[in-house]
Short mmCIF file of C-alpha atoms in Angstrom, two decimals:
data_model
loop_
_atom_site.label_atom_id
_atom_site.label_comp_id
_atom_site.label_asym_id
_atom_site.label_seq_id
_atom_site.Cartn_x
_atom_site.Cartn_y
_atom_site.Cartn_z
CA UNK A 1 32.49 4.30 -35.17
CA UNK A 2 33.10 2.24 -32.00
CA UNK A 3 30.54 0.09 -31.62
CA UNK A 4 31.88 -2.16 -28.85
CA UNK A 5 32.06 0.66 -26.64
CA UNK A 6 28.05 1.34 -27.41
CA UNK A 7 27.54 -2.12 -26.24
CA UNK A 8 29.71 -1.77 -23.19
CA UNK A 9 27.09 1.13 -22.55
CA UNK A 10 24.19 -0.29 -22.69
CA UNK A 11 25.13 -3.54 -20.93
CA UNK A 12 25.92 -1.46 -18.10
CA UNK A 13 23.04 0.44 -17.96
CA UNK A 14 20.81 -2.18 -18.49
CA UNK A 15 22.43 -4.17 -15.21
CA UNK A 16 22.62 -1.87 -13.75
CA UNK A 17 18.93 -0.39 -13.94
CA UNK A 18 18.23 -4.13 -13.20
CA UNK A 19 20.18 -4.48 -9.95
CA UNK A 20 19.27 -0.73 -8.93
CA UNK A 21 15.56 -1.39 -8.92
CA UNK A 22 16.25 -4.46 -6.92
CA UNK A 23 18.13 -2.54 -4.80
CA UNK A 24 16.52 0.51 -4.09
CA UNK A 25 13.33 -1.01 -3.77
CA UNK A 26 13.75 -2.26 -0.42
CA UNK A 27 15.82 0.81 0.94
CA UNK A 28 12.48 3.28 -0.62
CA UNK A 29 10.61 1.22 1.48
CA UNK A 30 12.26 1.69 4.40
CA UNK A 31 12.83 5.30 4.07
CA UNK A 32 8.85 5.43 3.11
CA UNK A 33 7.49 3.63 6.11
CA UNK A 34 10.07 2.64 8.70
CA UNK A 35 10.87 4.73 11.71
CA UNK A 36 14.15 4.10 13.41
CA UNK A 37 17.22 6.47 14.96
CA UNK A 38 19.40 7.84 12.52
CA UNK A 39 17.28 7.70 9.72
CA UNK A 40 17.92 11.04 8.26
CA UNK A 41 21.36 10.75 8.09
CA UNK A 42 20.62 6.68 6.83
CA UNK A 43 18.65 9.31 3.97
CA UNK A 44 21.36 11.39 3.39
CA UNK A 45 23.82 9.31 2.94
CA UNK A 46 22.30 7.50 0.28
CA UNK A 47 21.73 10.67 -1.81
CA UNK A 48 25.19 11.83 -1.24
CA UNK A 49 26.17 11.01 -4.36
CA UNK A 50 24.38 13.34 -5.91
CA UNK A 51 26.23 16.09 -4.09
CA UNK A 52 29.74 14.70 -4.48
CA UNK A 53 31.96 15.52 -7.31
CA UNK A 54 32.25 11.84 -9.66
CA UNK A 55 36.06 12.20 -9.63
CA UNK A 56 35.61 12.43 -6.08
CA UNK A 57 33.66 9.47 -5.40
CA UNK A 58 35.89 7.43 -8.43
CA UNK A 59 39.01 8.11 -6.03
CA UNK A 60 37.04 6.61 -2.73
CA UNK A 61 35.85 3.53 -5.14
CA UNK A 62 39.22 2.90 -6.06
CA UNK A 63 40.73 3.29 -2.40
CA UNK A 64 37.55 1.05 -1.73
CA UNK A 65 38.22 -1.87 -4.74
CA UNK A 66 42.03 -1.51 -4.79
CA UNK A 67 43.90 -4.38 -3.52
CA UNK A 68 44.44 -2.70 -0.08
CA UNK A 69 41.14 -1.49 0.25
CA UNK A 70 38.63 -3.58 2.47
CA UNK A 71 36.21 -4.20 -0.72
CA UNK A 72 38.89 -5.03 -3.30
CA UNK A 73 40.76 -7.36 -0.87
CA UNK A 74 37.54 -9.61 0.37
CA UNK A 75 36.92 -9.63 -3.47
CA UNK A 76 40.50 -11.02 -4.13
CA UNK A 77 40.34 -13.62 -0.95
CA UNK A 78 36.72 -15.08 -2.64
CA UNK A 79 37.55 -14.61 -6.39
CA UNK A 80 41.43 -13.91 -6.91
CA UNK A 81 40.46 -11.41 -8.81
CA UNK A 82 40.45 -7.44 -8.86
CA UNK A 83 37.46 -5.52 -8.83
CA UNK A 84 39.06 -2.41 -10.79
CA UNK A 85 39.47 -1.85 -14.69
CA UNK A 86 36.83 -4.77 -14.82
CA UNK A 87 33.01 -4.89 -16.22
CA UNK A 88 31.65 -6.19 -12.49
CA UNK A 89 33.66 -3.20 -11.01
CA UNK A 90 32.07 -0.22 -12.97
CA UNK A 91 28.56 -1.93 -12.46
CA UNK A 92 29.16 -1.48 -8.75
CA UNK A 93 30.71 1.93 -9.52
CA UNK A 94 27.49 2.92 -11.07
CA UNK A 95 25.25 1.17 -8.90
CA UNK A 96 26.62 3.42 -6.03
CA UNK A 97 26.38 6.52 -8.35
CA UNK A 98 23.05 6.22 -9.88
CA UNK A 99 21.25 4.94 -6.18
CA UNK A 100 19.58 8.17 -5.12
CA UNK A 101 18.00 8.49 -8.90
CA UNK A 102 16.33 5.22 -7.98
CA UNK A 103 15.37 5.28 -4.40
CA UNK A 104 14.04 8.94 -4.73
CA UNK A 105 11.10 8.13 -7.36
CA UNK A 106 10.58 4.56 -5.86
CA UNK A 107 10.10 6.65 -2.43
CA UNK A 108 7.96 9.22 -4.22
CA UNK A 109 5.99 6.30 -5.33
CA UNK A 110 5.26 4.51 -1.78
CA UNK A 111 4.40 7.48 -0.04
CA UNK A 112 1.56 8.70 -2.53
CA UNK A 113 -0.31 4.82 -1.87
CA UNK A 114 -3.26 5.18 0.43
CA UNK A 115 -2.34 3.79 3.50
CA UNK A 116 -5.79 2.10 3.36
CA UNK A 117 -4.86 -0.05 1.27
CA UNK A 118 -1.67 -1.34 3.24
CA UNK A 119 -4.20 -1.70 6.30
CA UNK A 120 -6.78 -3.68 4.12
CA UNK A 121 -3.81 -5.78 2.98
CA UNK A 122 -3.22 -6.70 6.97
CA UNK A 123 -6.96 -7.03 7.26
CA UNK A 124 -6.64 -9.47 4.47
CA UNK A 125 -3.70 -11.62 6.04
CA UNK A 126 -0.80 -10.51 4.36
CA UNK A 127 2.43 -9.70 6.19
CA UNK A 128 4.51 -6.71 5.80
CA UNK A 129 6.50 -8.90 3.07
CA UNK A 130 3.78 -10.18 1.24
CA UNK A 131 2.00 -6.53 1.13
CA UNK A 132 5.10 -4.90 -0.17
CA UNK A 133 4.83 -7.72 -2.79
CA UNK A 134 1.52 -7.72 -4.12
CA UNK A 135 0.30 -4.36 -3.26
CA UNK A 136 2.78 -1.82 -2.66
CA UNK A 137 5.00 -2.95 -5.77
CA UNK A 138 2.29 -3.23 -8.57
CA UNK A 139 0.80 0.38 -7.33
CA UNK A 140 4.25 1.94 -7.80
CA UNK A 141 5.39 0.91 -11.51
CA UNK A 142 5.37 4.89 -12.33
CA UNK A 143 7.79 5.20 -9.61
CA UNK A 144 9.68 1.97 -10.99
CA UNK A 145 9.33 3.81 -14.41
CA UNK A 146 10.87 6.77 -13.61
CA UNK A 147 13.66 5.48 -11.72
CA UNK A 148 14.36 3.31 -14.48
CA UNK A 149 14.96 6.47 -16.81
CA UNK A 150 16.82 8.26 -14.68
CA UNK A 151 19.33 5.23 -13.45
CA UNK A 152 19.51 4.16 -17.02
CA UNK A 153 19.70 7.93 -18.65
CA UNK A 154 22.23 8.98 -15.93
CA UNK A 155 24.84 5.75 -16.66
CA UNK A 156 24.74 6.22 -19.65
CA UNK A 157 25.68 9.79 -19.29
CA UNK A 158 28.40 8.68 -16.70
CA UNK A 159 32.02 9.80 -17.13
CA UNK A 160 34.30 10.79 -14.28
CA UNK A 161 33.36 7.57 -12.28
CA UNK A 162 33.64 4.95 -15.00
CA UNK A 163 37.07 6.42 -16.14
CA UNK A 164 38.39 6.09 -12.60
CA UNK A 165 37.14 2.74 -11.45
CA UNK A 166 37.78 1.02 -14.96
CA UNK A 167 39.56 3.30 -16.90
CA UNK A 168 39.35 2.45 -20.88
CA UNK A 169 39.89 -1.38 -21.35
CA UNK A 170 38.25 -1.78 -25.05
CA UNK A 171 35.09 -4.06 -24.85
CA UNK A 172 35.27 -4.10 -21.28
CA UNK A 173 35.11 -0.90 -19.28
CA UNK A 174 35.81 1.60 -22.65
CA UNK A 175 32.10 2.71 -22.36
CA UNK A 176 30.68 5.40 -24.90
CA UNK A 177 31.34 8.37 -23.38
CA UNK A 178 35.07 7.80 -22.61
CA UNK A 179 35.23 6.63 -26.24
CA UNK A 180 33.75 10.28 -27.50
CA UNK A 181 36.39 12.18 -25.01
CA UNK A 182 39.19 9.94 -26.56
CA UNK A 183 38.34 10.49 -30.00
CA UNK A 184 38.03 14.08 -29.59
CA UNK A 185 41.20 13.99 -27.87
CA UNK A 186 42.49 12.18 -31.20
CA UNK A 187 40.71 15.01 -33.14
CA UNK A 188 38.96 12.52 -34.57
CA UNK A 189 35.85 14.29 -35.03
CA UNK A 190 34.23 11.82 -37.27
CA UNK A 191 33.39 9.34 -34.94
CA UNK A 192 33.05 11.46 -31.72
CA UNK A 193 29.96 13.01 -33.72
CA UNK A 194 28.74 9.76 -35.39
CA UNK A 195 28.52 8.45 -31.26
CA UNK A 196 27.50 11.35 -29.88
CA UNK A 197 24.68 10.65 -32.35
CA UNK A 198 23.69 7.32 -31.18
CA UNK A 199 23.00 8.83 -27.76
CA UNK A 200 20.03 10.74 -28.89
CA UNK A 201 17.71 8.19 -30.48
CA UNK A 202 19.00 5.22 -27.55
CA UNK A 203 17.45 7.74 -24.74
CA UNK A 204 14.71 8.74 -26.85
CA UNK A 205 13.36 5.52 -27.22
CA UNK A 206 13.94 4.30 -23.84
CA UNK A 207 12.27 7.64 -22.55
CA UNK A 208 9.23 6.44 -25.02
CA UNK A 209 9.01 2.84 -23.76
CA UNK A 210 9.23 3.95 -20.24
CA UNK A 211 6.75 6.38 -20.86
CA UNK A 212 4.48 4.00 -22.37
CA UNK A 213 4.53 1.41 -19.65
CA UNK A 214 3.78 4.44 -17.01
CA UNK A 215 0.64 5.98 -18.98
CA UNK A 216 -0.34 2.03 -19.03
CA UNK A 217 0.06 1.45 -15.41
CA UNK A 218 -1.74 4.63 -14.60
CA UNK A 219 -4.90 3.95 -16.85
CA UNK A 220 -4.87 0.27 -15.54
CA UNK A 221 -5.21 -1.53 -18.75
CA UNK B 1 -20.47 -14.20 24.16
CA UNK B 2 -17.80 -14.34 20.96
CA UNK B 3 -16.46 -10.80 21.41
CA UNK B 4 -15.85 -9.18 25.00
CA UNK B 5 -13.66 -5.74 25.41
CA UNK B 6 -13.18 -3.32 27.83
CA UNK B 7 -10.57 -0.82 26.52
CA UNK B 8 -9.76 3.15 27.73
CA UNK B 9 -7.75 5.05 25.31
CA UNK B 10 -6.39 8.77 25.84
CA UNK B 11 -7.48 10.38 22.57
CA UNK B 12 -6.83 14.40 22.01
CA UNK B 13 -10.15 15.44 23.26
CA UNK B 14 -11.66 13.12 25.31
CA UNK B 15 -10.90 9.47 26.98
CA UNK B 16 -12.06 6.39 25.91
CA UNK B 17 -13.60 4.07 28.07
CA UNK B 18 -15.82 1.52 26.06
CA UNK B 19 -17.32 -2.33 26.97
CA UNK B 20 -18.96 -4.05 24.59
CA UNK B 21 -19.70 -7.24 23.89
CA UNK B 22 -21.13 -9.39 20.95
CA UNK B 23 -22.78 -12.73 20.34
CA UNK B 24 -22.26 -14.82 16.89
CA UNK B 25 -24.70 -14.34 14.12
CA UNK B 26 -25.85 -10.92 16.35
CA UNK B 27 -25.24 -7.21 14.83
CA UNK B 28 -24.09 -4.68 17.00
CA UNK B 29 -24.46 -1.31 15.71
CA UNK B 30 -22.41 1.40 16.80
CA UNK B 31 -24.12 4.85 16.24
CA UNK B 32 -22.82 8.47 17.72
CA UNK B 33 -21.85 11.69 16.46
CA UNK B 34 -18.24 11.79 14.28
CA UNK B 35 -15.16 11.93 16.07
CA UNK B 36 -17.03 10.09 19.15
CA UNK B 37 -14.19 7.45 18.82
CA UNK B 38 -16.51 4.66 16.72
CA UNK B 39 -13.77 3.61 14.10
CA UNK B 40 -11.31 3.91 16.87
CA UNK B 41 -13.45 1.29 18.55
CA UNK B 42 -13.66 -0.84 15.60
CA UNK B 43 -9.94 -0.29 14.57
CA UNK B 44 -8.92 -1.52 18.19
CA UNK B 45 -10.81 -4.62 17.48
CA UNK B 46 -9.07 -4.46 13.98
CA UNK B 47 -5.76 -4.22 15.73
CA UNK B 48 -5.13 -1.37 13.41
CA UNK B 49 -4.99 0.74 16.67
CA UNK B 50 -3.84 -0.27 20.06
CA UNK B 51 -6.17 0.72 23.44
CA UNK B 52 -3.76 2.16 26.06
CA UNK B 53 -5.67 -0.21 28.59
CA UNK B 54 -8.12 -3.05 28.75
CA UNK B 55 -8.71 -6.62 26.90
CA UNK B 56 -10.04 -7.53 23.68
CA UNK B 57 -11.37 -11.79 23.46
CA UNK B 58 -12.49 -13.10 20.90
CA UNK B 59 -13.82 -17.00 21.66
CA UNK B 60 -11.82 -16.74 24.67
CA UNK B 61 -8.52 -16.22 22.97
CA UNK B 62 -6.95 -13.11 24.07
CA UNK B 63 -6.63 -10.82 20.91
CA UNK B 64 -5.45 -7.88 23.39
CA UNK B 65 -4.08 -7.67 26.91
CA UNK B 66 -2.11 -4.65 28.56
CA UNK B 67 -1.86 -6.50 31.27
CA UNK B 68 0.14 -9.70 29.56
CA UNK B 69 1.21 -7.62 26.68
CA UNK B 70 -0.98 -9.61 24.51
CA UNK B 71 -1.42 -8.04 20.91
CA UNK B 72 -2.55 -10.27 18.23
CA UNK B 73 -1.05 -8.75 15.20
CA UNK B 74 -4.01 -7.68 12.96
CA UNK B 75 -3.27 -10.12 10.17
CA UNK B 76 -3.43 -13.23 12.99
CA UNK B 77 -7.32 -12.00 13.79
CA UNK B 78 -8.91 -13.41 10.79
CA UNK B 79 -11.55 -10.77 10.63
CA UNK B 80 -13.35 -9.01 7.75
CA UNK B 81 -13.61 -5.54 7.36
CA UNK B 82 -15.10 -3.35 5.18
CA UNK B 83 -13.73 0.54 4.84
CA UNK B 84 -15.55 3.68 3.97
CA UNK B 85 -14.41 3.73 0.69
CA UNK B 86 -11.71 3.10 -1.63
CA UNK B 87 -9.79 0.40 -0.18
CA UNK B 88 -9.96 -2.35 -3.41
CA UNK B 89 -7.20 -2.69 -5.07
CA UNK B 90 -6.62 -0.67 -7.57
CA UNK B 91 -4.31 -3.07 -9.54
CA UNK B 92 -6.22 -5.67 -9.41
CA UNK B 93 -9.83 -6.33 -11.26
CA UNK B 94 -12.88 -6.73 -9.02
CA UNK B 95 -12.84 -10.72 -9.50
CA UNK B 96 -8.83 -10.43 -8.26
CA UNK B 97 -10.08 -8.24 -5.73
CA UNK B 98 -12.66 -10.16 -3.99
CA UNK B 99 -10.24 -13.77 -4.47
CA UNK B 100 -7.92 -11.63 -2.89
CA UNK B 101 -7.85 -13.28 0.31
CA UNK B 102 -9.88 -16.13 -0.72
CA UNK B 103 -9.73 -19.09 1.15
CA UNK B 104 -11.97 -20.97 -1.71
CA UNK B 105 -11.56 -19.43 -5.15
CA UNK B 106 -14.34 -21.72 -5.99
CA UNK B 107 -16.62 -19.48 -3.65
CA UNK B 108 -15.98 -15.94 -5.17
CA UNK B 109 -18.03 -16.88 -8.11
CA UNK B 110 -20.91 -17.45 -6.21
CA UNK B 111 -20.51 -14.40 -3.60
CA UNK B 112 -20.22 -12.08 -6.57
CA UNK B 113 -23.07 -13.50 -8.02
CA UNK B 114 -24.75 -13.02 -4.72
CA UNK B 115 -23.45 -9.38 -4.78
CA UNK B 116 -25.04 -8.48 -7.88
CA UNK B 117 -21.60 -7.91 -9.96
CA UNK B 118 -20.86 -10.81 -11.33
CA UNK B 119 -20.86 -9.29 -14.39
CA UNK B 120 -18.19 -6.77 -13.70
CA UNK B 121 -15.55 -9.34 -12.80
CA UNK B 122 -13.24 -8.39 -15.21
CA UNK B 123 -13.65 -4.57 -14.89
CA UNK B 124 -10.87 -2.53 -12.41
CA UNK B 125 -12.53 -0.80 -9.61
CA UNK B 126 -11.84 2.32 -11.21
CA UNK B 127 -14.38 1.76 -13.75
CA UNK B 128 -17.72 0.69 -11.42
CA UNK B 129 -19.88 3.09 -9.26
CA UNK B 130 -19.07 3.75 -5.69
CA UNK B 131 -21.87 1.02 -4.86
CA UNK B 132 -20.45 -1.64 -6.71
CA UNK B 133 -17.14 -0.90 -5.22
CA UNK B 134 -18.72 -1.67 -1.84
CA UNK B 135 -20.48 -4.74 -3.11
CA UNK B 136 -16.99 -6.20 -3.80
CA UNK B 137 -15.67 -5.07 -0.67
CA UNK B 138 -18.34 -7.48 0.80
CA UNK B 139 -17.20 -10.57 -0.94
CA UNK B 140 -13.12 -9.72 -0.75
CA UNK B 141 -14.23 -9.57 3.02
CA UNK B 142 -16.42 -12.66 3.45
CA UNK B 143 -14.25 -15.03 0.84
CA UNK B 144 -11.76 -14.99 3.65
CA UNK B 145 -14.41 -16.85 5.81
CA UNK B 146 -13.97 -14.09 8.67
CA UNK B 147 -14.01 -15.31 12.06
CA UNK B 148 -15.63 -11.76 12.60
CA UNK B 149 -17.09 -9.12 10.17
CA UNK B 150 -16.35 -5.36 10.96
CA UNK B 151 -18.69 -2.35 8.62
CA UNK B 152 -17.08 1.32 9.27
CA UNK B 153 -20.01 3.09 7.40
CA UNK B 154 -19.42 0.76 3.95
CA UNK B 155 -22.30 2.41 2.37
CA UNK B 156 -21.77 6.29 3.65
CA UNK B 157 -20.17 7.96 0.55
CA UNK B 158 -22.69 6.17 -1.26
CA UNK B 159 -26.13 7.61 -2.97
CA UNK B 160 -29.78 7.14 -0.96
CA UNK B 161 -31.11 4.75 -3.12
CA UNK B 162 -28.12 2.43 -3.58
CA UNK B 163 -27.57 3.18 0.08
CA UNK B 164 -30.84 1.45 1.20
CA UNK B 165 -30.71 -1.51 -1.35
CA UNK B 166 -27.24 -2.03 -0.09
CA UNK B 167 -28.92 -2.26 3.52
CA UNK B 168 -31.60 -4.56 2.20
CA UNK B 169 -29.17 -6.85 0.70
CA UNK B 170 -26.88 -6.90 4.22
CA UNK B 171 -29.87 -7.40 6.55
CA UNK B 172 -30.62 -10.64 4.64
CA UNK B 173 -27.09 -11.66 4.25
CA UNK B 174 -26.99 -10.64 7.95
CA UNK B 175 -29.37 -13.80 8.72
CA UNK B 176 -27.44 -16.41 7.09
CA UNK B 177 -24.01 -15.70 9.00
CA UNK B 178 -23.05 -16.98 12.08
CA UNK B 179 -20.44 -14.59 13.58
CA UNK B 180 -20.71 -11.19 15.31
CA UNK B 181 -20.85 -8.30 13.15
CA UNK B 182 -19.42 -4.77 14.27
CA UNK B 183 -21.21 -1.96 12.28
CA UNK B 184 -20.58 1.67 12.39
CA UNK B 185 -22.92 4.38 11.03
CA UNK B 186 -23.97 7.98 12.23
CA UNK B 187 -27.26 7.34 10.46
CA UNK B 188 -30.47 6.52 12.54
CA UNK B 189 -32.72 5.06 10.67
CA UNK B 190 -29.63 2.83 9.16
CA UNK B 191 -29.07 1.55 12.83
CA UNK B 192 -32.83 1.06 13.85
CA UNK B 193 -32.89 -1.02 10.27
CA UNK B 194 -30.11 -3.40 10.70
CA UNK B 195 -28.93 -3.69 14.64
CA UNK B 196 -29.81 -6.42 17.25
CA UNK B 197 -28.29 -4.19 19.45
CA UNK B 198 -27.75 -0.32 19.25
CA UNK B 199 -24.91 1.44 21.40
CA UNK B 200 -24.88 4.79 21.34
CA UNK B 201 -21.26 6.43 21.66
CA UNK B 202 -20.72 9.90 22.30
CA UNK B 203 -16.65 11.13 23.18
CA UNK B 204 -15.49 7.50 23.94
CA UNK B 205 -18.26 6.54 26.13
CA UNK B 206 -21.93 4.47 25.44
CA UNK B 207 -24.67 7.34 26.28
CA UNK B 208 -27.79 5.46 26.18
CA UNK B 209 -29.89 8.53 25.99
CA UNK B 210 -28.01 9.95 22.92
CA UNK B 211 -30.36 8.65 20.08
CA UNK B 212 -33.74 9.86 21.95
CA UNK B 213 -32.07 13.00 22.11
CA UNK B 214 -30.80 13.58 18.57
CA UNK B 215 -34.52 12.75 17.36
CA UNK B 216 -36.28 15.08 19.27
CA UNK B 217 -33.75 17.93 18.60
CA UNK B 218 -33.34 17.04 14.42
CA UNK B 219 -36.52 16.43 12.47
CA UNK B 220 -34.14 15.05 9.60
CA UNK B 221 -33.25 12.14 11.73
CA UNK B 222 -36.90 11.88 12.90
CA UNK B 223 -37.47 11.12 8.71
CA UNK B 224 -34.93 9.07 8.51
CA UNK B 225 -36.51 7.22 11.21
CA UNK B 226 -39.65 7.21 9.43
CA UNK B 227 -38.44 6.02 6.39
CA UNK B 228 -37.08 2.66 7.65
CA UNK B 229 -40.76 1.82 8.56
CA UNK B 230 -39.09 -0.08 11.37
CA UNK B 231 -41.90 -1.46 14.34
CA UNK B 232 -38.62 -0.35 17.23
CA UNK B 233 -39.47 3.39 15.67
CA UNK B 234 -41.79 3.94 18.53
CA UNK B 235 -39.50 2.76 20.76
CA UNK B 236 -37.03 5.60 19.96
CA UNK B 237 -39.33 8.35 19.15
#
């Protein structure tokens, strides 16, 4: 049983649901209520990872982070670091993979509040900052909910990208799912099943909590 | 007077061409059939909708002017305004709602108490009728201390008996303030009850002879006339 590569999982997922929603907050609201040239293909390209093959976008990320690429070499002029086969580098790595599973629902979620309200908030003083604060956020934690399953579900599930951008450095970028490929590929089918396992209850209970908080917000207790 | 416009707005059916103008303390009532451009009116005054032409002062500060390219953005106006329906928030509960803007928490207490739903301050809006709703619209409105207070039919989608309490409770209110009031309604009797002034707009224009005509033709607004047992009924019928 590998447990450091469990907790290499859910670290990740867990930043990066947290930097996602802070993230793809602002860009839902533009795509929601902003108007500007070049907006659908603004839209498009931040669901294109959906459409592209992970290997595919792993091999741009590490032509992007590598020391010749324009990412990896501002990283290495502020740090002296490298961005690839490191923690930070498969959080951006997933952070670019995961973003139309969190701008989508957070979208979903500003377009369905009555535009009444938004005008009411102007009535009531509040600029467009201060209205995305305290009235467009707190009426959208469904939306928040359900991008927070899917970003978190989906990097946890993540494979293709990971292995590229960080390959499998034990307690560092060896994340759960590249541990069950390597232990099948070790035939060790002991602990591939005993982490395959784990999976089931982890997203069951964070489906549950999620859940939870979204029946909450929608009842208004 | 506080509030002067003159605005003309191309709308899909008809063009707007509207003056008005509006003393402090004094009610004007805007009356005319739907889609006559009323709440376009009001929302130009709101700043929620711009007039293609004309000027908007308020206290002789320009709020709107096509010819400067003056536009007060609608949050600058410091006005109150109170929706058909629906527009508390539904996050909040109706005390957080009506402090929402407040410029004196210290005052809510007493505005809700004044309103009648003091007792519902922790309660979401969800959970209260349709009148108290509106009642709390009043105080998240007046807590700002408006400069201005604009009513597009507050108490339309509301039942006739909390409908005419609701006016009661207004007219009196109505006494103690001491800035111009905008209100919209379609209902006669509603208008005759609570206006210093009635304009009459009909397709984006005032048509003074609208009112005398809807009476005579409708027998329901003739009752509705009646029922406000207002001395001005034999004025307009």
């Amino acid at each position: 049983m590998d447990f450091l590569s469990l907790y290499v999982t859910l670290k990740l997922a867990l930043v990066a649901t947290i930097l996602l929603l802070l993230i793809a907050a602002p860009i839902a609201y533009v795509l929601a209520y902003a108007h500007f040239p070049g907006k659908a293909l603004f839209e498009a390209l931040i669901y294109l990872p959906i459409a592209l093959p992970p290997t595919v976008m792993g091999f741009y990320l590490i032509l992007a982070m590598g020391p010749k690429g324009a990412v990896g070499r501002a990283w290495g002029l502020l740090t002296g670091g490298s961005l690839l086969f490191t923690f930070l580098g498969i959080v951006a790595a997933s952070v670019l993979y995961s973003i139309p599973f969190a701008v989508q629902p957070i979208k979903a979620a500003f377009l369905k509040i009555d535009p009444r309200l938004l005008e009411n908030a102007a009535v009531l003083g509040l600029s467009r900052f201060a209205a995305f604060i305290r009235v467009v956020l707190p009426n959208s934690i469904g939306g928040m909910a359900a991008a927070s399953i899917l970003v978190f579900l989906h990097t946890i599930g993540a494979f293709g990208v990971l292995l590229m951008v960080g390959g499998s450095v034990p307690g560092v970028t060896k994340v759960a799912s590249i541990a069950v490929y390597e232990a099948v590929e070790a035939m060790d089918y002991r602990t591939a099943g005993w982490m395959s396992l784990c999976f089931i209850p982890i997203s069951y209970i964070f489906l549950l909590l999620v859940n939870r908080l979204n029946g909450e917000a929608r009842h208004g207790a | 007077m506080a509030l002067n416009l003159k605005v003309q707005k191309k709308l899909k059916y008809f063009d707007m061409d509207l003056s008005l103008s509006c003393a402090d303390g004094r009610m004007v009532v805007l009356i005319g059939p739907s889609g006559g451009g009323k709440t376009t009116l009001v929302r130009m005054v709101a700043g929620l909708s711009m007039p293609d032409e004309g000027r908007i002062d308020f206290h002789g500060e320009a709020w709107f002017d096509s010819g400067r390219g003056i536009n007060l953005p609608t949050r600058k106006r410091r006005i109150g305004y109170v929706f058909q329906e629906y527009t508390l928030f539904p996050h909040l509960n109706l005390y957080d709602n009506a402090a929402f803007a407040a410029v004196d928490r210290k005052e809510v207490d007493g505005l809700m108490e004044l309103f009648g739903i003091a007792h519902l301050r922790k309660r979401k809006p969800h959970l209260v009728s349709g009148g108290e709703r509106q009642r709390c619209a009043l105080c998240q409105a007046l807590a700002r201390r408006p400069r201005m207070l604009l009513l597009d039919e507050p108490f339309s989608a509301l039942d006739v008996v909390t409908r005419r309490g609701l006016r009661e409770e207004l007219k009196a209110l109505k006494n103690n303030l001491s800035f111009p009031i905008l209100y919209v309604t379609h209902d006669i009797g509603e208008a005759l009850f609570l206006a210093d002034e009635i304009l009459p707009i009909v397709e984006g224009r005032i048509d003074r002879g609208w009112m005398q005509r809807t009476i005579a033709r409708e027998p329901s607004a003739a009752n509705s006339v009646r029922a406000t047992r207002e001395p001005r009924l034999a004025l307009a019928y």
